[in-house]
């Protein structure tokens, strides 16, 4: 009981005297923490290893896998009789959707993708294009 | 606390309060459904209160009993593994920062919240064997900081206002 009472006195006195200093330290700590997290996030984002192929999935089924090394144009035809189109272009190691039949055109507006895990999705046509590394079992290159 | 019985009763009460807060938290619908695991950490108010008012032994005891009981009531085995890793790391970090005594309850609480997330993710990485989960920590660290500030303010008010039990 005695110990607890002393503890209590100590906390209340420190809150009174060093309150401003501690509050400042709190703010510095939180700011430093958030900065560290943002730097870490940015680091992860920009240092993501580049992928070397894109996988096109239509409604969850693999439509095709294409290397990023070769410049190509792939017409992804979907819908009952292939009336829907997403034209995927691979150029200079990056993949983007050049033209799409979907009403919103979000996929066509998406910036070119080249890093592992990046993806472009066209929800109306149920098309998802994802960048991956050729041999996924080996995991990301540790040296890189 | 005058005697052992009184102390047991008090800690039991604190555990019950922590459990009720955990239940309240379960009832709150997830803010962002795409990212599970974001929690306010309401029971941490009780843990912080005990850490400052009673000491590490009491805080640790209530924390562990709470994690076990929450897992039994609302969770599963995997959830328990994540929670206990988070709880232990969080408590150790808060104890250290409290001892160093350069931050107020709010700063200590923020550290506790973030360390809880770190412990959870580390455990998940070990159990699931995927390093990819590290990305997840970035999101959880930000939400952990925000909730840590709120919990810290609540905890500081409780430490200040609740009269000492004789």
Short mmCIF file of C-alpha atoms in Angstrom, two decimals:
data_model
loop_
_atom_site.label_atom_id
_atom_site.label_comp_id
_atom_site.label_asym_id
_atom_site.label_seq_id
_atom_site.Cartn_x
_atom_site.Cartn_y
_atom_site.Cartn_z
CA UNK A 1 0.00 0.00 0.00
CA UNK A 2 2.80 2.31 0.98
CA UNK A 3 4.65 1.59 -2.23
CA UNK A 4 1.58 2.23 -4.34
CA UNK A 5 0.96 5.48 -2.60
CA UNK A 6 4.48 6.63 -3.33
CA UNK A 7 4.15 5.56 -6.92
CA UNK A 8 1.06 7.62 -7.21
CA UNK A 9 2.74 10.69 -5.79
CA UNK A 10 5.61 10.25 -8.16
CA UNK A 11 3.42 10.05 -11.24
CA UNK A 12 1.37 13.06 -10.27
CA UNK A 13 4.44 15.16 -9.47
CA UNK A 14 6.18 14.27 -12.72
CA UNK A 15 3.01 15.03 -14.62
CA UNK A 16 2.97 18.44 -12.98
CA UNK A 17 6.62 19.39 -13.36
CA UNK A 18 7.91 17.66 -16.45
CA UNK A 19 4.53 17.61 -18.22
CA UNK A 20 5.53 20.04 -20.97
CA UNK A 21 8.86 18.37 -21.61
CA UNK A 22 7.26 14.93 -21.71
CA UNK A 23 4.52 16.11 -24.01
CA UNK A 24 7.18 17.47 -26.33
CA UNK A 25 9.03 14.15 -26.19
CA UNK A 26 5.76 12.37 -26.97
CA UNK A 27 5.25 14.47 -30.06
CA UNK A 28 8.86 13.98 -31.18
CA UNK A 29 8.55 10.24 -30.63
CA UNK A 30 5.29 9.96 -32.58
CA UNK A 31 6.62 12.12 -35.41
CA UNK A 32 9.84 10.07 -35.60
CA UNK A 33 7.84 6.86 -35.59
CA UNK A 34 5.57 8.00 -38.41
CA UNK A 35 8.57 9.24 -40.42
CA UNK A 36 10.29 5.88 -39.98
CA UNK A 37 7.15 4.05 -41.10
CA UNK A 38 6.72 6.28 -44.14
CA UNK A 39 10.40 5.85 -45.10
CA UNK A 40 10.08 2.10 -44.67
CA UNK A 41 6.93 2.09 -46.80
CA UNK A 42 8.55 4.20 -49.51
CA UNK A 43 11.63 1.97 -49.39
CA UNK A 44 9.55 -1.15 -49.80
CA UNK A 45 7.61 0.45 -52.63
CA UNK A 46 10.53 1.77 -54.65
CA UNK A 47 12.90 -1.12 -53.99
CA UNK A 48 10.35 -3.72 -55.01
CA UNK A 49 12.12 -6.04 -57.39
CA UNK A 50 11.10 -5.67 -60.99
CA UNK A 51 9.11 -8.60 -62.32
CA UNK A 52 9.84 -10.29 -65.61
CA UNK A 53 6.47 -11.50 -66.83
CA UNK A 54 2.81 -10.62 -66.67
CA UNK A 55 0.00 -13.02 -65.95
CA UNK A 56 -3.38 -12.23 -67.41
CA UNK A 57 -6.32 -13.74 -65.62
CA UNK A 58 -9.89 -13.60 -66.86
CA UNK A 59 -12.54 -14.33 -64.27
CA UNK A 60 -9.91 -16.06 -62.12
CA UNK A 61 -8.72 -18.35 -64.94
CA UNK A 62 -5.23 -17.86 -66.38
CA UNK A 63 -5.62 -16.42 -69.88
CA UNK A 64 -1.94 -16.27 -70.65
CA UNK A 65 1.55 -15.43 -69.38
CA UNK A 66 3.76 -13.03 -71.32
CA UNK A 67 7.38 -12.05 -70.86
CA UNK A 68 8.15 -8.38 -70.26
CA UNK A 69 11.35 -8.70 -72.28
CA UNK A 70 9.59 -8.91 -75.66
CA UNK A 71 7.51 -6.05 -76.97
CA UNK A 72 4.11 -7.40 -77.95
CA UNK A 73 0.46 -6.47 -78.26
CA UNK A 74 -2.09 -8.91 -76.88
CA UNK A 75 -5.81 -8.61 -77.47
CA UNK A 76 -7.63 -10.02 -74.48
CA UNK A 77 -11.08 -10.86 -75.81
CA UNK A 78 -13.67 -11.65 -73.19
CA UNK A 79 -17.42 -11.87 -72.91
CA UNK A 80 -19.77 -14.51 -74.36
CA UNK A 81 -18.59 -14.20 -77.94
CA UNK A 82 -15.40 -12.26 -77.35
CA UNK A 83 -17.08 -8.89 -77.84
CA UNK A 84 -15.19 -7.28 -74.95
CA UNK A 85 -11.62 -6.21 -75.56
CA UNK A 86 -8.62 -5.15 -73.48
CA UNK A 87 -5.57 -4.46 -75.60
CA UNK A 88 -2.49 -5.18 -73.50
CA UNK A 89 0.74 -3.67 -74.74
CA UNK A 90 4.19 -4.72 -73.54
CA UNK A 91 6.84 -2.18 -74.43
CA UNK A 92 10.28 -1.44 -72.95
CA UNK A 93 9.78 -3.90 -70.11
CA UNK A 94 6.51 -2.35 -69.01
CA UNK A 95 2.94 -3.45 -69.51
CA UNK A 96 -0.10 -1.25 -69.95
CA UNK A 97 -3.60 -1.42 -71.33
CA UNK A 98 -3.82 0.66 -74.48
CA UNK A 99 -7.44 0.28 -75.31
CA UNK A 100 -10.43 -1.19 -73.54
CA UNK A 101 -14.08 -1.72 -74.31
CA UNK A 102 -15.18 -1.24 -70.72
CA UNK A 103 -17.25 1.87 -69.95
CA UNK A 104 -15.01 3.40 -67.26
CA UNK A 105 -11.61 2.89 -68.89
CA UNK A 106 -9.83 2.78 -65.55
CA UNK A 107 -7.50 0.03 -66.76
CA UNK A 108 -6.46 2.08 -69.77
CA UNK A 109 -5.78 5.08 -67.56
CA UNK A 110 -3.53 3.02 -65.24
CA UNK A 111 0.17 3.78 -65.44
CA UNK A 112 2.45 1.14 -66.99
CA UNK A 113 3.39 -1.65 -64.56
CA UNK A 114 6.72 -3.42 -64.27
CA UNK A 115 7.38 -4.18 -60.59
CA UNK A 116 6.58 -7.47 -58.92
CA UNK A 117 3.07 -7.54 -57.50
CA UNK A 118 1.82 -4.51 -59.41
CA UNK A 119 -1.43 -5.08 -61.22
CA UNK A 120 -3.99 -3.54 -63.51
CA UNK A 121 -7.57 -4.68 -63.13
CA UNK A 122 -10.52 -4.23 -65.44
CA UNK A 123 -13.50 -5.08 -63.30
CA UNK A 124 -16.24 -4.89 -65.97
CA UNK A 125 -14.40 -7.42 -68.17
CA UNK A 126 -13.11 -9.41 -65.15
CA UNK A 127 -9.55 -9.06 -66.38
CA UNK A 128 -6.62 -8.83 -63.96
CA UNK A 129 -3.06 -8.31 -65.18
CA UNK A 130 -0.33 -8.92 -62.59
CA UNK A 131 3.46 -8.67 -62.79
CA UNK A 132 5.38 -11.60 -61.32
CA UNK A 133 8.82 -13.14 -61.34
CA UNK A 134 9.30 -16.11 -63.61
CA UNK A 135 10.21 -18.62 -60.94
CA UNK A 136 8.07 -17.65 -58.00
CA UNK A 137 9.42 -20.50 -55.84
CA UNK A 138 12.83 -18.90 -55.60
CA UNK A 139 11.41 -15.77 -54.03
CA UNK A 140 12.83 -12.30 -54.50
CA UNK A 141 16.51 -11.92 -55.25
CA UNK A 142 18.22 -11.27 -51.93
CA UNK A 143 21.23 -9.50 -53.47
CA UNK A 144 18.96 -7.00 -55.18
CA UNK B 1 -3.53 -2.83 -1.62
CA UNK B 2 -3.97 -3.95 1.96
CA UNK B 3 -4.14 -7.72 1.65
CA UNK B 4 -3.90 -10.51 -0.85
CA UNK B 5 -7.66 -11.13 -1.08
CA UNK B 6 -8.38 -7.52 -1.81
CA UNK B 7 -5.69 -7.43 -4.44
CA UNK B 8 -6.99 -10.61 -6.08
CA UNK B 9 -10.47 -9.12 -6.21
CA UNK B 10 -9.13 -5.87 -7.67
CA UNK B 11 -7.12 -7.62 -10.36
CA UNK B 12 -10.12 -9.84 -11.14
CA UNK B 13 -12.19 -6.73 -11.60
CA UNK B 14 -9.55 -5.28 -13.91
CA UNK B 15 -9.46 -8.49 -15.94
CA UNK B 16 -13.24 -8.45 -16.26
CA UNK B 17 -13.09 -4.83 -17.41
CA UNK B 18 -10.44 -5.68 -19.99
CA UNK B 19 -12.63 -8.54 -21.26
CA UNK B 20 -15.68 -6.31 -21.53
CA UNK B 21 -13.62 -3.78 -23.48
CA UNK B 22 -12.38 -6.57 -25.75
CA UNK B 23 -16.01 -7.59 -26.31
CA UNK B 24 -17.01 -4.01 -27.11
CA UNK B 25 -14.18 -3.95 -29.61
CA UNK B 26 -15.46 -7.14 -31.28
CA UNK B 27 -18.84 -5.44 -31.70
CA UNK B 28 -17.40 -2.39 -33.48
CA UNK B 29 -17.64 -3.05 -37.22
CA UNK B 30 -14.29 -3.03 -39.03
CA UNK B 31 -13.46 0.39 -40.44
CA UNK B 32 -11.59 -0.87 -43.49
CA UNK B 33 -12.71 -4.41 -44.34
CA UNK B 34 -9.86 -4.90 -46.79
CA UNK B 35 -7.34 -4.72 -43.95
CA UNK B 36 -8.25 -7.04 -41.10
CA UNK B 37 -6.43 -6.73 -37.80
CA UNK B 38 -6.98 -3.02 -37.27
CA UNK B 39 -8.12 -2.63 -33.70
CA UNK B 40 -8.39 0.22 -31.26
CA UNK B 41 -6.98 -1.88 -28.44
CA UNK B 42 -9.45 -0.77 -25.79
CA UNK B 43 -8.28 -3.38 -23.22
CA UNK B 44 -4.91 -1.69 -23.32
CA UNK B 45 -6.40 1.17 -21.26
CA UNK B 46 -6.66 -1.25 -18.34
CA UNK B 47 -3.15 -2.60 -18.91
CA UNK B 48 -1.64 0.89 -19.00
CA UNK B 49 -3.56 1.90 -15.90
CA UNK B 50 -2.22 -1.16 -14.05
CA UNK B 51 1.32 -0.62 -15.32
CA UNK B 52 1.38 2.88 -13.89
CA UNK B 53 -0.66 2.30 -10.77
CA UNK B 54 0.30 -1.22 -9.64
CA UNK B 55 3.38 -2.39 -11.46
CA UNK B 56 4.62 -4.74 -14.13
CA UNK B 57 3.62 -7.99 -12.38
CA UNK B 58 -0.03 -6.98 -12.10
CA UNK B 59 -0.15 -5.57 -15.63
CA UNK B 60 1.47 -8.69 -17.08
CA UNK B 61 -0.85 -11.01 -15.16
CA UNK B 62 -4.02 -9.25 -16.29
CA UNK B 63 -2.69 -8.95 -19.84
CA UNK B 64 -1.95 -12.67 -20.19
CA UNK B 65 -5.21 -13.78 -18.57
CA UNK B 66 -7.05 -11.37 -20.86
CA UNK B 67 -5.36 -12.73 -24.01
CA UNK B 68 -6.14 -16.33 -23.02
CA UNK B 69 -9.76 -15.53 -22.14
CA UNK B 70 -10.34 -13.49 -25.30
CA UNK B 71 -8.96 -16.34 -27.40
CA UNK B 72 -11.29 -18.79 -25.66
CA UNK B 73 -14.32 -16.51 -25.95
CA UNK B 74 -14.07 -14.89 -29.37
CA UNK B 75 -10.96 -16.22 -31.05
CA UNK B 76 -9.07 -19.25 -32.24
CA UNK B 77 -5.65 -20.83 -31.81
CA UNK B 78 -3.97 -18.74 -34.49
CA UNK B 79 -5.48 -15.58 -33.10
CA UNK B 80 -4.12 -16.51 -29.69
CA UNK B 81 -0.59 -16.99 -31.02
CA UNK B 82 -0.65 -13.55 -32.66
CA UNK B 83 -2.17 -11.85 -29.64
CA UNK B 84 0.21 -13.31 -27.06
CA UNK B 85 3.25 -12.34 -29.15
CA UNK B 86 1.85 -8.82 -29.51
CA UNK B 87 0.91 -8.55 -25.85
CA UNK B 88 4.31 -9.68 -24.54
CA UNK B 89 6.31 -7.42 -26.86
CA UNK B 90 4.00 -4.50 -26.17
CA UNK B 91 4.24 -4.92 -22.41
CA UNK B 92 8.04 -5.23 -22.41
CA UNK B 93 8.37 -2.12 -24.57
CA UNK B 94 6.01 -0.11 -22.41
CA UNK B 95 7.81 -1.22 -19.25
CA UNK B 96 11.17 -0.13 -20.68
CA UNK B 97 9.86 3.26 -21.83
CA UNK B 98 8.11 3.85 -18.51
CA UNK B 99 11.39 3.09 -16.67
CA UNK B 100 13.32 5.47 -18.95
CA UNK B 101 10.75 8.07 -17.97
CA UNK B 102 11.15 10.57 -20.79
CA UNK B 103 7.68 10.34 -22.26
CA UNK B 104 4.19 10.68 -20.87
CA UNK B 105 1.56 7.95 -20.84
CA UNK B 106 0.57 8.89 -24.41
CA UNK B 107 4.03 8.18 -25.84
CA UNK B 108 4.31 4.93 -23.90
CA UNK B 109 0.87 3.89 -25.14
CA UNK B 110 1.78 4.63 -28.76
CA UNK B 111 4.89 2.48 -28.43
CA UNK B 112 2.78 -0.25 -26.86
CA UNK B 113 0.22 -0.13 -29.66
CA UNK B 114 2.81 -0.26 -32.43
CA UNK B 115 4.82 -3.00 -30.70
CA UNK B 116 1.64 -5.05 -30.39
CA UNK B 117 1.30 -4.90 -34.17
CA UNK B 118 5.00 -5.70 -34.61
CA UNK B 119 4.66 -8.77 -32.39
CA UNK B 120 1.55 -9.95 -34.22
CA UNK B 121 3.12 -9.58 -37.67
CA UNK B 122 6.39 -11.16 -36.57
CA UNK B 123 4.46 -14.16 -35.23
CA UNK B 124 2.40 -14.36 -38.42
CA UNK B 125 5.58 -14.23 -40.50
CA UNK B 126 7.06 -17.09 -38.49
CA UNK B 127 3.90 -19.21 -38.57
CA UNK B 128 2.97 -18.58 -42.19
CA UNK B 129 6.55 -18.32 -43.44
CA UNK B 130 5.89 -15.34 -45.69
CA UNK B 131 8.04 -12.23 -45.57
CA UNK B 132 5.46 -10.41 -47.71
CA UNK B 133 3.48 -9.65 -44.55
CA UNK B 134 6.07 -7.00 -43.75
CA UNK B 135 4.19 -4.64 -46.06
CA UNK B 136 1.18 -5.10 -43.86
CA UNK B 137 3.07 -3.78 -40.86
CA UNK B 138 3.39 -0.38 -42.48
CA UNK B 139 -0.38 0.03 -42.52
CA UNK B 140 -0.79 -1.41 -39.05
CA UNK B 141 1.96 0.81 -37.61
CA UNK B 142 0.09 3.91 -38.74
CA UNK B 143 -3.26 2.76 -37.35
CA UNK B 144 -1.47 1.52 -34.21
CA UNK B 145 -0.03 5.00 -33.67
CA UNK B 146 -3.42 6.66 -34.00
CA UNK B 147 -5.13 4.25 -31.65
CA UNK B 148 -2.15 4.44 -29.29
CA UNK B 149 -2.62 8.19 -28.93
CA UNK B 150 -6.33 7.75 -28.13
CA UNK B 151 -5.71 4.92 -25.67
CA UNK B 152 -2.88 6.89 -24.07
CA UNK B 153 -5.11 9.91 -23.50
CA UNK B 154 -7.81 7.68 -21.95
CA UNK B 155 -5.22 5.89 -19.82
CA UNK B 156 -3.67 9.16 -18.62
CA UNK B 157 -7.10 10.44 -17.58
CA UNK B 158 -7.79 7.23 -15.66
CA UNK B 159 -4.43 7.32 -13.89
CA UNK B 160 -5.05 10.95 -12.94
CA UNK B 161 -8.69 10.75 -11.90
CA UNK B 162 -9.36 7.35 -10.39
CA UNK B 163 -8.63 7.60 -6.67
CA UNK B 164 -6.05 5.32 -5.08
CA UNK B 165 -7.56 2.18 -3.53
CA UNK B 166 -6.71 1.85 0.11
#
